[in-house]
Coordinates of C-alpha atoms and ligand atoms in Angstrom, one line a residue:
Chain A
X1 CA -25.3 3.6 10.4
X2 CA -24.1 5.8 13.1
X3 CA -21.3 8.8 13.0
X4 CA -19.2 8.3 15.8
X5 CA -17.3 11.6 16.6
X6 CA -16.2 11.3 20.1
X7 CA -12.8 10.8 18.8
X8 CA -11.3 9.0 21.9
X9 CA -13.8 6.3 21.5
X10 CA -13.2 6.3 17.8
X11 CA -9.7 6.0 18.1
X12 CA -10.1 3.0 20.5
X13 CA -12.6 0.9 18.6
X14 CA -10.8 2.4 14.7
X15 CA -9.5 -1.2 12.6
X16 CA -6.6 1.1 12.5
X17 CA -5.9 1.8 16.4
X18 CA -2.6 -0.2 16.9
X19 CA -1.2 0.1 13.4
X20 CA -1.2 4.0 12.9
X21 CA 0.2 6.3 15.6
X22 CA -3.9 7.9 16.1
X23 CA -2.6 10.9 18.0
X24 CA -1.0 12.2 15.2
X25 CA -4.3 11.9 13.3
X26 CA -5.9 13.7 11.1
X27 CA -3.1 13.1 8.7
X28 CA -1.4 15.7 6.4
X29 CA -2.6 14.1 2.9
X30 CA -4.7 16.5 0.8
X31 CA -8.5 15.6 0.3
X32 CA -8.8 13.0 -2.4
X33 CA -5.5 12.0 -2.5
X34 CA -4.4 8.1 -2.7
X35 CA -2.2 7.4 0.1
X36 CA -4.7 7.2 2.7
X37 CA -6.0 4.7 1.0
X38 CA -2.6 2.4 0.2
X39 CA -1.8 2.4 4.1
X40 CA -5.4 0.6 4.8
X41 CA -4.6 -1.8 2.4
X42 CA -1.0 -2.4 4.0
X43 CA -2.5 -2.4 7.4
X44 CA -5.0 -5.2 5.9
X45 CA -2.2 -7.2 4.9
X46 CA -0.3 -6.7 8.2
X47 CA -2.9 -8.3 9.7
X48 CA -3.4 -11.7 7.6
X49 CA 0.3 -12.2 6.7
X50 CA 1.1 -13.5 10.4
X51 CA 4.4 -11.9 10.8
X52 CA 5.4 -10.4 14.2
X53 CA 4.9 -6.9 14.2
X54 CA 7.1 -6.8 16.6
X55 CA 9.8 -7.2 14.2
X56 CA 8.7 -4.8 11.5
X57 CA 10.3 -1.9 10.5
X58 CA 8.6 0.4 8.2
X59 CA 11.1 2.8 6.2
X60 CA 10.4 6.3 4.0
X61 CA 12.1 8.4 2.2
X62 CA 11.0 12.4 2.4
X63 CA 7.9 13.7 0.4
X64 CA 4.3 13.1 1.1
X65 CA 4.2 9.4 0.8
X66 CA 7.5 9.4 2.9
X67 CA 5.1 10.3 5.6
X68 CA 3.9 6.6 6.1
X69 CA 6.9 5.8 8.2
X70 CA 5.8 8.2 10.8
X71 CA 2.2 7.5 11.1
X72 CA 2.7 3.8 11.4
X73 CA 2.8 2.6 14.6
X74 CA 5.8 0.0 13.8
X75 CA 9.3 0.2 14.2
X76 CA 9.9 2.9 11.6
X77 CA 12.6 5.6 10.1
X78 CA 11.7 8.5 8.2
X79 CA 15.2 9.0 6.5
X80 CA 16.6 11.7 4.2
X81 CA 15.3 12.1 0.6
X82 CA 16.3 9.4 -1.6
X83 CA 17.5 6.5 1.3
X84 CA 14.9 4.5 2.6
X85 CA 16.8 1.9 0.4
X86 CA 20.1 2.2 1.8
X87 CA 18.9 2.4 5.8
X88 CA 16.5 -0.8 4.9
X89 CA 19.6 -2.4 3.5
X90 CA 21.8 -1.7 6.7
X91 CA 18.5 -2.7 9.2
X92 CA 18.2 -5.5 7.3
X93 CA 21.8 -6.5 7.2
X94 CA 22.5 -5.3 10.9
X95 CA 19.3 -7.6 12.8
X96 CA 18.1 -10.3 9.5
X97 CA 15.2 -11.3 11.8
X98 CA 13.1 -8.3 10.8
X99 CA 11.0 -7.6 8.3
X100 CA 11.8 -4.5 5.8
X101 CA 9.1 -2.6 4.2
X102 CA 10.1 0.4 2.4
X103 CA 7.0 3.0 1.7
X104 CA 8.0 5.8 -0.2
X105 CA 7.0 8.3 -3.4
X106 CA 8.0 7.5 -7.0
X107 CA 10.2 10.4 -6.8
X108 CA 12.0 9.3 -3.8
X109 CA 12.8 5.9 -4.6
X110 CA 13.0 6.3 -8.4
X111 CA 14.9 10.0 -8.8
X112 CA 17.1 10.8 -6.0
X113 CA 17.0 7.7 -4.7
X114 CA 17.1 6.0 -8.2
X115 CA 20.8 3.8 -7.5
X116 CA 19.9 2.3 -4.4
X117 CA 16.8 1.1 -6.1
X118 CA 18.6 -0.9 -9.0
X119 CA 21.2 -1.7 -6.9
X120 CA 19.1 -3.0 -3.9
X121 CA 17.0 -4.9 -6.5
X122 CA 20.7 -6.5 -8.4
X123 CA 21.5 -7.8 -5.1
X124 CA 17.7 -9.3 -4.6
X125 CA 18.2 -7.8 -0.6
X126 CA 15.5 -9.0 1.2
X127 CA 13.0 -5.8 1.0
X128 CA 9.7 -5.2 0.5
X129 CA 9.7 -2.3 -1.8
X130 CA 6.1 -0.1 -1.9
X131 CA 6.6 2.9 -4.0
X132 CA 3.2 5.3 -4.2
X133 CA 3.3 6.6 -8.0
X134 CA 1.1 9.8 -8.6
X135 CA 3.7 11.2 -11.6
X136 CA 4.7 14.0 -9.4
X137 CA 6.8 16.0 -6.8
X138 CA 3.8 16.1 -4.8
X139 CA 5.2 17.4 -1.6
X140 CA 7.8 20.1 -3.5
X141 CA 4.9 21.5 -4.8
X142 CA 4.7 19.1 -8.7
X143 CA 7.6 19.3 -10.4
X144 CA 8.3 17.0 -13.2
X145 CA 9.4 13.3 -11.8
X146 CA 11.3 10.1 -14.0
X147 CA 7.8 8.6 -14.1
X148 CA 5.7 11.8 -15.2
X149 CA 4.0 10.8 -18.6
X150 CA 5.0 12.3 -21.6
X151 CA 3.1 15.8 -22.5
X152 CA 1.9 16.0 -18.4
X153 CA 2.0 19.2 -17.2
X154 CA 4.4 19.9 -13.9
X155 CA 5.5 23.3 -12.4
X156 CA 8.9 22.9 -14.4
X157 CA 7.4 21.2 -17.3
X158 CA 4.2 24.5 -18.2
X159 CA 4.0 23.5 -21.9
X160 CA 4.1 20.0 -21.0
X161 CA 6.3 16.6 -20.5
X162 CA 9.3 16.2 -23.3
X163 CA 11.6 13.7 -21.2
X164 CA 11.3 9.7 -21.5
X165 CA 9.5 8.5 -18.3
X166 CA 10.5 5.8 -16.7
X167 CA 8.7 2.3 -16.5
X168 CA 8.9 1.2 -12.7
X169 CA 8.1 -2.4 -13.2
X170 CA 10.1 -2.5 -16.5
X171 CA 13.4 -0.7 -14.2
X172 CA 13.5 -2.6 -11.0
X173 CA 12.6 -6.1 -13.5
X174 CA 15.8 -5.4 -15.5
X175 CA 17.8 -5.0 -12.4
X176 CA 17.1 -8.4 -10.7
X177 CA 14.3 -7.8 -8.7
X178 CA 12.2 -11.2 -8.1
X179 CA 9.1 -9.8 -7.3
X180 CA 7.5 -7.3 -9.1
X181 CA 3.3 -6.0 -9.3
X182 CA 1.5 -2.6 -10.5
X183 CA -1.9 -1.9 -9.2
X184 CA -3.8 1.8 -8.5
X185 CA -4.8 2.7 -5.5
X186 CA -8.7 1.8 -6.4
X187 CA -7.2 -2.1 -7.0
X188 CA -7.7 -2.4 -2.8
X189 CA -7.8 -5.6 -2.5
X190 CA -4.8 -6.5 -5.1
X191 CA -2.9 -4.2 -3.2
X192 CA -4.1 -6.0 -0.1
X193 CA -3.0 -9.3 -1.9
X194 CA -0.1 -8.0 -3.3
X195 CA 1.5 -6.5 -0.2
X196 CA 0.3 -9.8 1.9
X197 CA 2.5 -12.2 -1.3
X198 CA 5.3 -9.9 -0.7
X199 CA 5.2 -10.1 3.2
X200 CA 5.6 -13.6 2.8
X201 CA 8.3 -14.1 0.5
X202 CA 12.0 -13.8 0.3
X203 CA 14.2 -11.5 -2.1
X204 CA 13.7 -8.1 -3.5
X205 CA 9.7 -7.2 -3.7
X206 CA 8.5 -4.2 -5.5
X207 CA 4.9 -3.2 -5.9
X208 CA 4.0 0.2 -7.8
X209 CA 0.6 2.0 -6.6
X210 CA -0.3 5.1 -9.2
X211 CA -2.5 6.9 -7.3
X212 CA -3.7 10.5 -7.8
X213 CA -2.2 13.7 -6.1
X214 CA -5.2 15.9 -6.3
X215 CA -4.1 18.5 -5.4
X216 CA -0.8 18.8 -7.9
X217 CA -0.7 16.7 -11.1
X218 CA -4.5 16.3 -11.2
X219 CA -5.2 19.8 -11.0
X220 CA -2.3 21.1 -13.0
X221 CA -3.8 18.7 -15.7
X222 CA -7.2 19.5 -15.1
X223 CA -8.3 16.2 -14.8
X224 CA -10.9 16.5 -12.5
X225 CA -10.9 15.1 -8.5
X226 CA -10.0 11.9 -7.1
X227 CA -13.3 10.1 -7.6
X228 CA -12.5 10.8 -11.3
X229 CA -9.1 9.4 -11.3
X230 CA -10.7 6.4 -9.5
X231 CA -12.7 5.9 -12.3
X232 CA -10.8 7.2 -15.2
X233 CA -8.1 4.0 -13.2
X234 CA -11.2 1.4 -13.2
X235 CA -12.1 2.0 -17.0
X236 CA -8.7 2.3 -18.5
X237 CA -6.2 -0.2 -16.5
X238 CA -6.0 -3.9 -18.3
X239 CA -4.8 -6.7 -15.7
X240 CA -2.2 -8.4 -17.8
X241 CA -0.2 -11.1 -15.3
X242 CA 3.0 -12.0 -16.2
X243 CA 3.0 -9.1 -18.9
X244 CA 6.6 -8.6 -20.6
X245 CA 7.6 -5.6 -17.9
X246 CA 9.1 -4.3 -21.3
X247 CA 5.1 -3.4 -22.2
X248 CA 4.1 -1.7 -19.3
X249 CA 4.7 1.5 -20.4
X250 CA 2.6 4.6 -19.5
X251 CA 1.5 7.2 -21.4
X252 CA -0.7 10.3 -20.6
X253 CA -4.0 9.3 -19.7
X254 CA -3.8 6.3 -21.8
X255 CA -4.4 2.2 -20.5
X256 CA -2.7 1.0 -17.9
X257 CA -1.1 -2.2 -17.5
X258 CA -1.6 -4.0 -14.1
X259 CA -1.1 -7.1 -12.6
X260 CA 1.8 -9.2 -10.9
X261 CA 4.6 -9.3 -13.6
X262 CA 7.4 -11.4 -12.0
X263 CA 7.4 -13.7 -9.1
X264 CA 10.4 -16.1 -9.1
X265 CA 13.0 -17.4 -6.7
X266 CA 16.7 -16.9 -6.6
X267 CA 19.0 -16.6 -3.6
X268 CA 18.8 -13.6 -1.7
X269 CA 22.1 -11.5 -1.2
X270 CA 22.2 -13.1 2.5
X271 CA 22.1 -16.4 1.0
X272 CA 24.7 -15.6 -1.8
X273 CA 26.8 -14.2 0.9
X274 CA 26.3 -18.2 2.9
X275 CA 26.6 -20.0 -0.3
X276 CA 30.1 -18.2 -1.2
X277 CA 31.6 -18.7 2.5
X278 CA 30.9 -22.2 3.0
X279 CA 32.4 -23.0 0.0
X280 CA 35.5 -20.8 1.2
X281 CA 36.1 -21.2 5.1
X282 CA 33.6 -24.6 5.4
X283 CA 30.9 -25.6 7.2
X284 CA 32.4 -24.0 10.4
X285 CA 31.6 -20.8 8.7
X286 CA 29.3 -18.5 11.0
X287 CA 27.4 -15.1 10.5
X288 CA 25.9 -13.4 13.2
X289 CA 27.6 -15.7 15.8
X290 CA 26.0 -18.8 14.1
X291 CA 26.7 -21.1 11.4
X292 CA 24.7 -21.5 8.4
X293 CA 22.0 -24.7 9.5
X294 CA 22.0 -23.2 12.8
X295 CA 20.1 -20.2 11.3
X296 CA 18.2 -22.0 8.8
X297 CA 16.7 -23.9 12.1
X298 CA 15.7 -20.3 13.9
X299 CA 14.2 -19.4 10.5
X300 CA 12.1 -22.6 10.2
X301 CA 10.9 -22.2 13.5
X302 CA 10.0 -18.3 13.0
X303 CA 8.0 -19.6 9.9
X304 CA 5.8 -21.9 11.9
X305 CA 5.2 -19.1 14.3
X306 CA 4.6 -16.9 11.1
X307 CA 2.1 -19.6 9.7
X308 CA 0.1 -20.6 13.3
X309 CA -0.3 -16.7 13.6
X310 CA -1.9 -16.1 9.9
X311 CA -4.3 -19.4 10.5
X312 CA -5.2 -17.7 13.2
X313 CA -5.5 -14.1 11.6
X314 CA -8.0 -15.7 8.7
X315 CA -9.8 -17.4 11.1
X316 CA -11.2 -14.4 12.5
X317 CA -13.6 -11.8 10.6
X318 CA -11.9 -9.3 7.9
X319 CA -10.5 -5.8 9.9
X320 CA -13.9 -4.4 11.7
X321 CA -16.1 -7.1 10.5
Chain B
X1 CA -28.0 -13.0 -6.7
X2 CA -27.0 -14.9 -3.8
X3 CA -25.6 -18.5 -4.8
X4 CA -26.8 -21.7 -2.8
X5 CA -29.0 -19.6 -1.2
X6 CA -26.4 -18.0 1.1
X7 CA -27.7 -15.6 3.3
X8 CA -26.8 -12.0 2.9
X9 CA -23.9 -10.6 5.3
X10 CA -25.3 -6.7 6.6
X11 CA -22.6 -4.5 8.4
X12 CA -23.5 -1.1 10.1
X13 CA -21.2 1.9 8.8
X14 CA -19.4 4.1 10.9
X15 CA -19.0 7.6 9.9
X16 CA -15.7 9.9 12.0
X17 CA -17.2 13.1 10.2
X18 CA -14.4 15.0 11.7
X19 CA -11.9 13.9 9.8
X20 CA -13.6 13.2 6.7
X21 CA -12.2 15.3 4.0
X22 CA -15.2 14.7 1.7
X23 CA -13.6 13.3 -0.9
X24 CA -16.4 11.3 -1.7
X25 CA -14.7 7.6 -2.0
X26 CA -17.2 5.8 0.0
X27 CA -19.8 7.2 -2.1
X28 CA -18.9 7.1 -5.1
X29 CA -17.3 3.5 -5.1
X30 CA -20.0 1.9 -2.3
X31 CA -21.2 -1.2 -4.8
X32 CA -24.6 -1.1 -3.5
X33 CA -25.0 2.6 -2.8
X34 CA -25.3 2.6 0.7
X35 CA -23.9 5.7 1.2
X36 CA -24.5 9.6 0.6
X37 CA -23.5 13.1 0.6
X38 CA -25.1 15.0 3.5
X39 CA -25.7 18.3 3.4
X40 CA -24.6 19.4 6.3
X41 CA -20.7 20.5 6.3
X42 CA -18.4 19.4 9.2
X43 CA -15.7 21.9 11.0
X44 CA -13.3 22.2 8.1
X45 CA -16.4 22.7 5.7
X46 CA -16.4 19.4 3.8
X47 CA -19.9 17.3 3.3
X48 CA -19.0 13.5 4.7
X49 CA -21.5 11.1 4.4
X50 CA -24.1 9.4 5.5
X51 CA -25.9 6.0 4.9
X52 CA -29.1 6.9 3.0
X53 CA -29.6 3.4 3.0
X54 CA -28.1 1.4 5.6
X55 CA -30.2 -1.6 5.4
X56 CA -28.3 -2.4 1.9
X57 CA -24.7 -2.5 3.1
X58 CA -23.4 -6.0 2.7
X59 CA -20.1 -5.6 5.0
X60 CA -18.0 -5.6 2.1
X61 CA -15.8 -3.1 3.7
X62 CA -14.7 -1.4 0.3
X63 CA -15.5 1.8 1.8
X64 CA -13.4 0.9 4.8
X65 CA -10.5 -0.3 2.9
X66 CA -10.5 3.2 0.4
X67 CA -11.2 5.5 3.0
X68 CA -7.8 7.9 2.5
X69 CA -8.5 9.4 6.0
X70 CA -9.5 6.3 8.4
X71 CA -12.6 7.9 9.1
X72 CA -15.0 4.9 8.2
X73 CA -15.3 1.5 9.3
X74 CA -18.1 -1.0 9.1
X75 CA -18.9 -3.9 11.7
X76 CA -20.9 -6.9 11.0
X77 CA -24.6 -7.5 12.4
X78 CA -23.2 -10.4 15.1
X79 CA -25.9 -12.7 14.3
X80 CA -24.9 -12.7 10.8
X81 CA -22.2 -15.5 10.1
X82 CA -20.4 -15.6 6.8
X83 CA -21.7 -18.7 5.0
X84 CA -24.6 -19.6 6.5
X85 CA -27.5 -20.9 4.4
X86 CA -31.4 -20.0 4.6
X87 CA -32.2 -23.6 5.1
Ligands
TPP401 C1 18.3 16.2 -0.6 C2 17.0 16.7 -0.8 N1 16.7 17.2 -2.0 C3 15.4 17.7 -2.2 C4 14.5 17.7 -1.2 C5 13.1 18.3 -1.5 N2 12.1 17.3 -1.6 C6 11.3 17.0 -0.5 S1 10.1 16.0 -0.9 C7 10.6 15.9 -2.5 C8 9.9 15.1 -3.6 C9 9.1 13.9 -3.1 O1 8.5 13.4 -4.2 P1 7.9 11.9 -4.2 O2 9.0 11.0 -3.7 O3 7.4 11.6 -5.5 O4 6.8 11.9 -3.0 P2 5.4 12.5 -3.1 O5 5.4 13.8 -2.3 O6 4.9 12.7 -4.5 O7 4.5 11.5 -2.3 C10 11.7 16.7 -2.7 C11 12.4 16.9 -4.0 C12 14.9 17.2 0.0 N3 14.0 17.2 1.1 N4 16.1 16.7 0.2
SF4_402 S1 0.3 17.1 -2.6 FE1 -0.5 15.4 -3.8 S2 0.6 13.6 -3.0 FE2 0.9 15.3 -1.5 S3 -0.8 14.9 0.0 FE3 -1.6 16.4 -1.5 S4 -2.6 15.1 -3.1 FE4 -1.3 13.7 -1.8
SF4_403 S1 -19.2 -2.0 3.7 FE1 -19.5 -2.2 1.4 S2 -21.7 -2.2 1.2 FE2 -21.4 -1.5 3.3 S3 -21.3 0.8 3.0 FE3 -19.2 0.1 2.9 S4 -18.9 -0.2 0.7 FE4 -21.1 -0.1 1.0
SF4_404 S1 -13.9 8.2 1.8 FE1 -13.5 8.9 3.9 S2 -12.8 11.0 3.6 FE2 -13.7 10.4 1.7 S3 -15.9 11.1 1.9 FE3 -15.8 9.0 2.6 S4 -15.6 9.2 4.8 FE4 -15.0 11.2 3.9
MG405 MG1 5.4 11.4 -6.1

């Protein structure tokens, strides 16, 4: 064991030197709280998925999860409150060779930002959709969110929760999305895992982290730090795969239900878009400059760069090891 | 414990204490309590830890990977190789 705080050399030899922004370090995240812990998870799967991070493009919305955007050392837009969706869909529509993440707060991508979510999902745009749940406003100081469990305390709910939350998984599910997964922020390596499936797939991905917000909804509740809402998550979340997303309800400090829910193919809105214009103008039909195998054959070959990359990824020792 | 007599990884833990935020992660969730709360505080007055027992860390690198502020990371003994047998 050593402590190591001669920061320059910390920041060189970090697992995270390359994928955060380490000047802007020590972060703004309150002591305990889960974020921190989500973005080593998504840096872990950065690394093993093989993609070029060169074409990555990490998107938030505002509130204290929206700060991911800035602190990663990617490509990345930190957009208004509400449209990480819509600028992922128009980076995503404007340049299809890169890959969209979207890191953002339940309240961002669920309440202001609630349409583009369905609607990004109907159209299955090819996304990857991370949304940190901690059933609050955190950075607006913990008012009352669509996911906020019944009888929870916020600043604009004092006597307690009376509206009908919200089931993420159960939402972006019914509106089309093909990839769906709930895990808490203790789950690291099903994040990891999860994050890492979504990375590699096409179509709309959305993966819900709860994580506590100390310093709002845990202490408004008075449920105790975050090492207790680590545990209270390890005793009282059942893993239920392929769970009906139609029972993954949440109430107050009652189980959880985790797991990957939905994993299936279906064209993407790109594809759709392909499928409908050959059919119309024929096979002389081009997007971006390029017809439709002529893409598929750039694709193919990105894929094998994707995979050689990864082998080689796995081959080495885990991040730090 | 270990199956077919595998041979047990060991990683050395690296503590940033100044920007630990003591939140006590590592600690708490460290599967083979390798790790402890030292007394001593750090500029912004939080306790970050220590290993009280650094010969039992297995280079899991939980503590690593739920570490909210990036201020641990653990690097494996080089002569230990993942896999490797005591035959
Ligand atoms: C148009 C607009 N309305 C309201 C706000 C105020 N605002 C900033 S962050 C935020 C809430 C963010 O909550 P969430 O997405 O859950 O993120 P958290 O802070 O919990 O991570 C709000 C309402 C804003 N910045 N812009
Ligand atoms: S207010 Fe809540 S969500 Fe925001 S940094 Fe603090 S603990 Fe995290
Ligand atoms: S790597 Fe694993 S065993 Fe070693 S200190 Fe961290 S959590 Fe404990
Ligand atoms: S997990 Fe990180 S911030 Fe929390 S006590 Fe350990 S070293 Fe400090
Ligand atoms: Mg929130």
């Amino acid at each position: 064991m050593s402590t190591l705080n001669d920061i320059a050399q910390f920041k060189q030899v970090s697992p995270m030197s390359g994928i955060l922004r380490m000047e802007r370090m020590p972060h703004i995240w309150c002591p305990g709280c889960g974020i921190g812990s989500e973005v080593n998870s998504f840096a872990e799967a950065i690394r093993r998925s093989g993609i070029d991070q060169d074409k990555l493009t990490v998107i938030s919305g505002i509130g204290c999860t929206g700060r991911v955007a800035g602190y990663s050392n990617f490509d990345s837009i930190h957009t208004t409150h509400g449209r990480a969706i819509p600028v992922a869909t128009g980076m995503h529509l404007a340049n299809p060779k890169l890959k969209v993440v979207v890191f953002s707060g339940e309240g961002d991508l669920s309440g202001i930002g609630g349409n583009h979510l369905i609607h990004a999902a109907r159209r299955n745009m090819d996304m990857v959709v991370i949304c940190n749940n901690n059933f609050t406003y955190g950075m607006t100081g913990g008012q009352v969110t669509p996911t906020t469990p019944g009888g929870a305390i916020a600043s604009t709910t004092p006597y307690g929760n009376y509206e009908y939350p919200f089931s993420l998984p159960f939402l972006a599910d019914a509106a089309g999305a093909t990839y769906v997964a709930r895990w808490t922020s203790v789950h690291a390596r099903n994040v990891t895992q999860a994050i890492e499936e979504a990375l590699a797939r096409k179509g709309f991905s959305f993966i819900e982290i709860i994580s506590p917000c100390t310093t709002l909804y845990l202490r408004r509740n008075r449920l105790g730090d975050g090492v207790d809402w680590l545990q209270y998550f390890q005793e009282n979340t059942v893993i239920k795969h392929g769970c009906d997303t139609r029972e993954t309800a949440i109430d107050y400090q009652g189980k959880i239900v985790i797991g990957k829910f939905v994993d299936k193919q279906k064209p993407t809105y790109l594809e759709s878009v392909d499928k409908r214009y050959v059919q119309v103008v024929g096979d002389d039909y081009q997007l971006y400059g390029k017809t439709v195998p002529e893409r598929e054959a750039e694709e193919k070959a990105e894929q094998e760069r994707i995979a050689a990359r990864r082998a080689a990824a796995l081959a080495e020792p885990e991040a730090g090891a | 414990m270990f199956f077919n007599n595998l041979k047990p990884l060991h990683g050395n833990v690296y503590v940033n204490e100044t920007w630990c935020k003591g939140c006590g992660f590592c600690v708490q969730f460290c599967p083979t309590n390798v790790l402890d709360i030292s007394p001593g505080y750090n500029a912004k007055g939080y306790h970050p830890p220590y290993a009280k027992t650094p010969e039992r860390c297995h280079n899991c690198l939980y503590c690593q990977m739920i570490c909210p502020e990036f201020a641990i990371f653990v690097k494996g003994d080089d002569e230990c190789v993942k896999g490797e047998t005591n035959q």
